[in-house]
Amino acid sequence: MAGTPGRPLVIAHRGASGYLPEHTQPAKALAYGQGADVLEQDIVATRDGRLLVLHDLWLERVTDVARRYPGRRRADGHWYARDFTLAELRGLAVTERLAADGATPAFAGRFPPWQGEFRLHALEDELALLRGLNATTGRQVGVYPEIKSPGWHRDAGVDLGVLLAEALEAELAARGPLPLWLQCFDPAELRRLHAEGFRLPMTQLIGRDPAAQGDWAGEDPLSATGLAALSRHCSAIGPWLGHVWRDGQDTGLVARAHEVGLAVHPWTLRCDRLPEGCGDFEVLVAQLCGDIGVDGLFTDHPDRVVAARDRCWARLD
Ligand code: CA
């Protein structure tokens, strides 16, 4: 609920990505089993206009595309998901995320690169997994898809925002309600989808440097007037954690957002990469869930956040 107190949602960032390769079905199933309330999806379009769950526009940091399709690299050095059909993409082997050098792991100590059998999947596959788990467990875990680089996709000939919003509306119409938030960094994209009549719950992501991220229609999104403007078409904001918590202190953003009815879902809590000025992961989660009063937390480690949140909540009750 926007702006109303409740147990903060644990949002599994790319699944339980601290433990298994991001955006794979095993990573999503593990997050579910660890008690996450919501599974996050990054969405890009394939060559055949399908919705692929993938963080980057390109493939080489998490798959064997360079070895399998050496001739399909673009001039900028990347292999783009948009240049491949869903069938081709499903055939790629997936690894734990690699750093820019293509060899060392992006996060030391996480799942070993190239180990195991992992695949990419479409949004529809993940929805089928989630609906099935919701049926077998009786829980109502939700989804949190992100429109990735809508302007880039438009230039590449596909209206990703509309494609995704229509797919989500069709999913709800066909299979019934599901907790759901549609997120995007590009502020113009969510305003446009609202203006075009889509009424899905929307979350405006706010990066470390909001000015670099798009057209805010003349408003600072961290200010009271900027938040009021966002509240006309969004139900939540997803700010960089540093906008909410800095050097152990509440910045006041959560209270300002709650004033205008916006829920606040900051990102990203990682127990193997603590934010600057944080000495203890559990203390940070307790502070965010308690005094600061966030409504949800994106995390790579759902089990750790669920445990810390529930301890904090037991004290508050
Ligand atoms: Ca994301």
Short mmCIF file of C-alpha atoms and ligand atoms in Angstrom, two decimals:
data_model
loop_
_atom_site.label_atom_id
_atom_site.label_comp_id
_atom_site.label_asym_id
_atom_site.label_seq_id
_atom_site.Cartn_x
_atom_site.Cartn_y
_atom_site.Cartn_z
CA MET A 1 0.00 0.00 0.00
CA ALA A 2 1.39 3.34 -0.95
CA GLY A 3 2.49 5.26 2.06
CA THR A 4 0.80 3.09 4.67
CA PRO A 5 2.85 1.32 7.32
CA GLY A 6 3.26 -2.40 6.85
CA ARG A 7 5.90 -5.05 6.88
CA PRO A 8 8.39 -3.94 4.18
CA LEU A 9 8.44 -6.09 1.06
CA VAL A 10 11.56 -8.09 0.31
CA ILE A 11 12.12 -7.73 -3.44
CA ALA A 12 14.50 -10.33 -4.88
CA HIS A 13 16.82 -8.31 -7.14
CA ARG A 14 17.32 -10.48 -10.26
CA GLY A 15 16.27 -13.41 -8.03
CA ALA A 16 18.47 -14.66 -5.22
CA SER A 17 21.34 -13.31 -7.30
CA GLY A 18 23.77 -13.35 -4.36
CA TYR A 19 23.63 -17.15 -4.52
CA LEU A 20 22.86 -18.25 -8.10
CA PRO A 21 23.35 -16.70 -11.58
CA GLU A 22 21.03 -13.69 -11.90
CA HIS A 23 17.73 -13.91 -13.78
CA THR A 24 17.80 -17.70 -14.09
CA GLN A 25 14.81 -19.77 -13.04
CA PRO A 26 16.81 -21.49 -10.25
CA ALA A 27 17.71 -18.03 -8.86
CA LYS A 28 14.01 -17.07 -8.90
CA ALA A 29 12.90 -20.35 -7.31
CA LEU A 30 15.54 -19.97 -4.57
CA ALA A 31 14.38 -16.39 -3.86
CA TYR A 32 10.83 -17.67 -3.61
CA GLY A 33 11.91 -20.40 -1.20
CA GLN A 34 13.87 -17.89 0.88
CA GLY A 35 10.65 -16.00 1.53
CA ALA A 36 10.91 -13.08 -0.90
CA ASP A 37 7.63 -11.20 -1.32
CA VAL A 38 8.36 -10.08 -4.87
CA LEU A 39 10.61 -11.31 -7.74
CA GLU A 40 12.26 -8.67 -9.92
CA GLN A 41 12.64 -8.92 -13.70
CA ASP A 42 14.64 -6.73 -16.09
CA ILE A 43 13.01 -6.85 -19.51
CA VAL A 44 14.51 -6.40 -22.99
CA ALA A 45 13.03 -7.23 -26.41
CA THR A 46 14.27 -10.03 -28.65
CA ARG A 47 14.57 -9.93 -32.46
CA ASP A 48 11.15 -11.60 -32.73
CA GLY A 49 9.52 -9.13 -30.33
CA ARG A 50 9.44 -11.41 -27.30
CA LEU A 51 10.09 -10.23 -23.71
CA LEU A 52 13.39 -11.59 -22.39
CA VAL A 53 14.43 -11.43 -18.73
CA LEU A 54 17.94 -9.95 -18.93
CA HIS A 55 19.66 -7.08 -17.15
CA ASP A 56 21.87 -5.68 -19.92
CA LEU A 57 20.94 -4.89 -23.51
CA TRP A 58 23.79 -7.20 -24.45
CA LEU A 59 24.59 -10.81 -23.66
CA GLU A 60 28.32 -11.36 -23.30
CA ARG A 61 28.63 -10.69 -19.57
CA VAL A 62 26.28 -13.53 -18.59
CA THR A 63 26.26 -16.02 -21.53
CA ASP A 64 28.50 -17.92 -23.99
CA VAL A 65 27.22 -15.83 -26.93
CA ALA A 66 30.76 -14.75 -27.96
CA ARG A 67 31.81 -18.36 -28.44
CA ARG A 68 28.55 -19.49 -30.06
CA TYR A 69 27.97 -16.53 -32.41
CA PRO A 70 31.34 -14.82 -33.03
CA GLY A 71 30.08 -13.15 -36.23
CA ARG A 72 27.08 -11.42 -34.65
CA ARG A 73 28.91 -8.88 -32.58
CA ARG A 74 28.05 -5.28 -33.43
CA ALA A 75 30.69 -2.65 -34.26
CA ASP A 76 30.58 -1.41 -30.63
CA GLY A 77 31.80 -4.81 -29.41
CA HIS A 78 28.49 -6.02 -27.92
CA TRP A 79 26.16 -8.91 -28.76
CA TYR A 80 22.64 -7.47 -28.36
CA ALA A 81 19.69 -9.58 -27.25
CA ARG A 82 17.62 -7.60 -29.80
CA ASP A 83 19.64 -9.28 -32.62
CA PHE A 84 18.65 -12.82 -31.56
CA THR A 85 15.39 -14.76 -31.56
CA LEU A 86 14.02 -16.14 -28.32
CA ALA A 87 14.78 -19.66 -29.56
CA GLU A 88 18.43 -18.73 -30.12
CA LEU A 89 18.61 -17.01 -26.75
CA ARG A 90 17.15 -20.02 -24.94
CA GLY A 91 20.01 -22.10 -26.40
CA LEU A 92 22.79 -20.01 -24.80
CA ALA A 93 24.60 -21.21 -21.69
CA VAL A 94 24.35 -18.78 -18.76
CA THR A 95 27.11 -18.05 -16.26
CA GLU A 96 27.44 -16.07 -13.08
CA ARG A 97 27.96 -12.42 -14.13
CA LEU A 98 31.44 -11.60 -15.41
CA ALA A 99 33.29 -8.29 -15.08
CA ALA A 100 34.01 -6.12 -18.14
CA ASP A 101 37.13 -8.18 -18.92
CA GLY A 102 34.85 -11.15 -19.66
CA ALA A 103 36.87 -13.46 -17.41
CA THR A 104 36.78 -12.52 -13.72
CA PRO A 105 33.53 -12.69 -11.73
CA ALA A 106 31.74 -9.38 -11.17
CA PHE A 107 31.31 -10.35 -7.50
CA ALA A 108 34.10 -12.36 -5.89
CA GLY A 109 32.83 -15.27 -3.80
CA ARG A 110 29.48 -15.69 -5.53
CA PHE A 111 28.44 -18.71 -7.63
CA PRO A 112 31.42 -20.01 -9.64
CA PRO A 113 31.44 -18.79 -13.29
CA TRP A 114 30.49 -21.37 -15.95
CA GLN A 115 29.50 -23.96 -13.39
CA GLY A 116 26.17 -25.79 -13.68
CA GLU A 117 23.40 -25.70 -16.29
CA PHE A 118 21.59 -22.37 -16.53
CA ARG A 119 19.50 -20.76 -19.31
CA LEU A 120 17.86 -17.46 -20.19
CA HIS A 121 14.08 -17.33 -20.12
CA ALA A 122 11.17 -15.16 -21.25
CA LEU A 123 8.86 -13.19 -18.96
CA GLU A 124 6.09 -15.69 -19.72
CA ASP A 125 8.28 -18.54 -18.39
CA GLU A 126 8.88 -16.68 -15.15
CA LEU A 127 5.21 -15.85 -14.73
CA ALA A 128 4.39 -19.54 -15.24
CA LEU A 129 6.95 -20.51 -12.58
CA LEU A 130 5.62 -17.90 -10.15
CA ARG A 131 1.95 -18.72 -10.71
CA GLY A 132 2.75 -22.40 -10.19
CA LEU A 133 4.60 -21.73 -6.94
CA ASN A 134 1.82 -19.45 -5.75
CA ALA A 135 -0.61 -22.30 -6.42
CA THR A 136 1.44 -24.94 -4.59
CA THR A 137 2.38 -22.78 -1.60
CA GLY A 138 -0.76 -20.67 -1.22
CA ARG A 139 1.41 -17.53 -1.05
CA GLN A 140 0.92 -14.48 -3.29
CA VAL A 141 4.42 -13.54 -4.36
CA GLY A 142 4.45 -10.70 -6.90
CA VAL A 143 6.46 -9.45 -9.87
CA TYR A 144 8.41 -6.25 -10.47
CA PRO A 145 9.35 -5.97 -14.17
CA GLU A 146 11.58 -3.14 -15.38
CA ILE A 147 11.38 -1.54 -18.82
CA LYS A 148 15.05 -1.38 -19.83
CA SER A 149 16.21 1.54 -21.99
CA PRO A 150 12.88 2.40 -23.65
CA GLY A 151 14.46 5.06 -25.87
CA TRP A 152 17.08 2.62 -27.16
CA HIS A 153 14.35 0.08 -27.90
CA ARG A 154 12.26 2.66 -29.78
CA ASP A 155 15.28 3.43 -31.96
CA ALA A 156 15.64 -0.33 -32.49
CA GLY A 157 12.06 -0.47 -33.79
CA VAL A 158 10.11 -1.74 -30.78
CA ASP A 159 7.91 0.05 -28.23
CA LEU A 160 9.06 -1.99 -25.23
CA GLY A 161 6.99 -0.07 -22.66
CA VAL A 162 3.70 -0.71 -24.44
CA LEU A 163 4.67 -4.30 -25.30
CA LEU A 164 5.40 -5.04 -21.63
CA ALA A 165 2.41 -3.16 -20.22
CA GLU A 166 0.07 -4.98 -22.62
CA ALA A 167 1.63 -8.34 -21.73
CA LEU A 168 1.10 -7.63 -18.01
CA GLU A 169 -2.50 -6.53 -18.54
CA ALA A 170 -3.14 -9.71 -20.56
CA GLU A 171 -1.56 -11.81 -17.79
CA LEU A 172 -3.81 -10.25 -15.14
CA ALA A 173 -6.89 -10.62 -17.34
CA ALA A 174 -6.13 -14.28 -18.13
CA ARG A 175 -4.92 -15.54 -14.75
CA GLY A 176 -6.23 -13.12 -12.16
CA PRO A 177 -4.65 -10.64 -9.78
CA LEU A 178 -0.97 -10.67 -8.87
CA PRO A 179 0.99 -8.13 -6.80
CA LEU A 180 2.74 -6.14 -9.49
CA TRP A 181 4.82 -2.99 -9.99
CA LEU A 182 6.12 -1.74 -13.34
CA GLN A 183 9.44 0.08 -12.95
CA CYS A 184 11.59 2.27 -15.18
CA PHE A 185 14.46 4.73 -14.88
CA ASP A 186 13.23 6.89 -17.76
CA PRO A 187 10.73 9.35 -16.21
CA ALA A 188 9.16 10.24 -19.56
CA GLU A 189 8.31 6.59 -20.24
CA LEU A 190 6.10 6.08 -17.17
CA ARG A 191 4.40 9.49 -17.72
CA ARG A 192 3.70 8.46 -21.32
CA LEU A 193 2.30 5.02 -20.40
CA HIS A 194 -0.01 6.68 -17.87
CA ALA A 195 -1.08 9.27 -20.45
CA GLU A 196 -1.82 6.44 -22.89
CA GLY A 197 -4.23 4.94 -20.38
CA PHE A 198 -2.23 2.17 -18.71
CA ARG A 199 -3.18 1.89 -15.03
CA LEU A 200 -0.66 -0.63 -13.72
CA PRO A 201 1.07 0.31 -10.44
CA MET A 202 4.24 2.14 -11.50
CA THR A 203 7.53 2.73 -9.70
CA GLN A 204 9.79 5.56 -10.76
CA LEU A 205 13.40 4.54 -10.25
CA ILE A 206 15.69 7.34 -9.11
CA GLY A 207 19.40 6.85 -9.73
CA ARG A 208 22.38 8.24 -7.93
CA ASP A 209 22.41 11.24 -10.30
CA PRO A 210 18.79 11.89 -11.27
CA ALA A 211 19.72 14.77 -13.60
CA ALA A 212 21.56 12.29 -15.84
CA GLN A 213 18.63 9.96 -16.18
CA GLY A 214 16.03 11.73 -18.32
CA ASP A 215 13.32 14.35 -18.53
CA TRP A 216 11.80 15.12 -15.12
CA ALA A 217 9.45 17.76 -16.56
CA GLY A 218 11.29 20.51 -14.71
CA GLU A 219 11.06 18.96 -11.22
CA ASP A 220 13.72 17.57 -8.91
CA PRO A 221 12.33 14.08 -8.13
CA LEU A 222 13.79 14.20 -4.61
CA SER A 223 11.95 17.43 -3.71
CA ALA A 224 8.46 17.69 -2.25
CA THR A 225 7.07 19.16 -5.50
CA GLY A 226 8.89 16.57 -7.61
CA LEU A 227 7.48 13.75 -5.48
CA ALA A 228 3.99 15.26 -5.71
CA ALA A 229 4.33 15.29 -9.50
CA LEU A 230 5.38 11.62 -9.50
CA SER A 231 2.48 10.68 -7.23
CA ARG A 232 0.04 11.59 -10.03
CA HIS A 233 1.03 8.52 -12.05
CA CYS A 234 3.22 6.38 -9.76
CA SER A 235 2.46 4.40 -6.61
CA ALA A 236 6.10 4.11 -5.54
CA ILE A 237 9.62 5.38 -6.03
CA GLY A 238 12.67 3.13 -6.24
CA PRO A 239 15.56 5.36 -5.15
CA TRP A 240 19.24 4.60 -4.91
CA LEU A 241 19.85 3.68 -1.25
CA GLY A 242 22.09 6.72 -0.76
CA HIS A 243 19.07 9.01 -1.28
CA VAL A 244 17.33 7.34 1.68
CA TRP A 245 20.18 6.52 4.06
CA ARG A 246 23.53 8.27 4.21
CA ASP A 247 26.34 7.78 6.74
CA GLY A 248 24.00 6.03 9.12
CA GLN A 249 21.34 8.75 8.94
CA ASP A 250 17.82 9.03 7.56
CA THR A 251 17.89 11.64 4.76
CA GLY A 252 14.15 12.37 5.16
CA LEU A 253 13.21 11.21 1.64
CA VAL A 254 10.95 8.40 2.89
CA ALA A 255 8.89 10.80 5.01
CA ARG A 256 8.61 13.28 2.10
CA ALA A 257 7.45 10.51 -0.25
CA HIS A 258 4.93 9.18 2.28
CA GLU A 259 3.49 12.73 2.58
CA VAL A 260 2.25 12.43 -1.00
CA GLY A 261 1.26 8.74 -0.77
CA LEU A 262 4.27 7.24 -2.53
CA ALA A 263 5.74 3.97 -1.24
CA VAL A 264 9.54 3.79 -1.15
CA HIS A 265 11.52 0.76 -2.37
CA PRO A 266 15.29 1.54 -2.29
CA TRP A 267 17.99 -0.58 -3.99
CA THR A 268 20.16 -2.61 -3.65
CA LEU A 269 21.06 -4.36 -0.39
CA ARG A 270 23.96 -6.77 -0.77
CA CYS A 271 25.57 -8.39 2.24
CA ASP A 272 28.80 -8.84 0.24
CA ARG A 273 28.95 -5.16 -0.82
CA LEU A 274 27.85 -2.93 2.02
CA PRO A 275 27.15 0.75 1.31
CA GLU A 276 29.77 3.25 2.37
CA GLY A 277 29.49 4.04 6.08
CA CYS A 278 27.69 0.78 6.92
CA GLY A 279 29.41 -1.64 9.28
CA ASP A 280 26.64 -4.17 9.82
CA PHE A 281 24.10 -5.48 7.32
CA GLU A 282 21.48 -6.49 9.93
CA VAL A 283 21.66 -3.09 11.64
CA LEU A 284 21.16 -1.36 8.27
CA VAL A 285 18.11 -3.48 7.42
CA ALA A 286 16.65 -2.90 10.89
CA GLN A 287 17.15 0.86 10.58
CA LEU A 288 15.57 0.96 7.11
CA CYS A 289 12.60 -1.19 8.15
CA GLY A 290 12.20 0.48 11.56
CA ASP A 291 12.92 4.17 12.09
CA ILE A 292 13.25 5.12 8.43
CA GLY A 293 10.17 3.13 7.45
CA VAL A 294 10.78 1.98 3.88
CA ASP A 295 8.00 -0.03 2.22
CA GLY A 296 10.26 -2.50 0.41
CA LEU A 297 13.89 -3.34 -0.21
CA PHE A 298 15.59 -4.65 -3.33
CA THR A 299 18.22 -7.20 -2.37
CA ASP A 300 20.53 -9.85 -3.85
CA HIS A 301 20.23 -11.78 -0.54
CA PRO A 302 16.51 -12.26 0.19
CA ASP A 303 17.07 -14.73 3.06
CA ARG A 304 19.22 -12.28 4.99
CA VAL A 305 16.80 -9.38 4.52
CA VAL A 306 13.74 -11.49 5.36
CA ALA A 307 15.42 -12.61 8.61
CA ALA A 308 16.56 -9.11 9.60
CA ARG A 309 13.22 -7.56 8.68
CA ASP A 310 11.26 -10.15 10.65
CA ARG A 311 13.46 -9.70 13.75
CA CYS A 312 12.96 -5.95 13.50
CA TRP A 313 9.22 -6.35 12.96
CA ALA A 314 8.85 -8.72 15.94
CA ARG A 315 10.35 -5.98 18.12
CA LEU A 316 8.03 -3.32 16.68
CA ASP A 317 4.85 -5.39 17.13
CA CA B 1 16.39 -3.81 -12.40
#
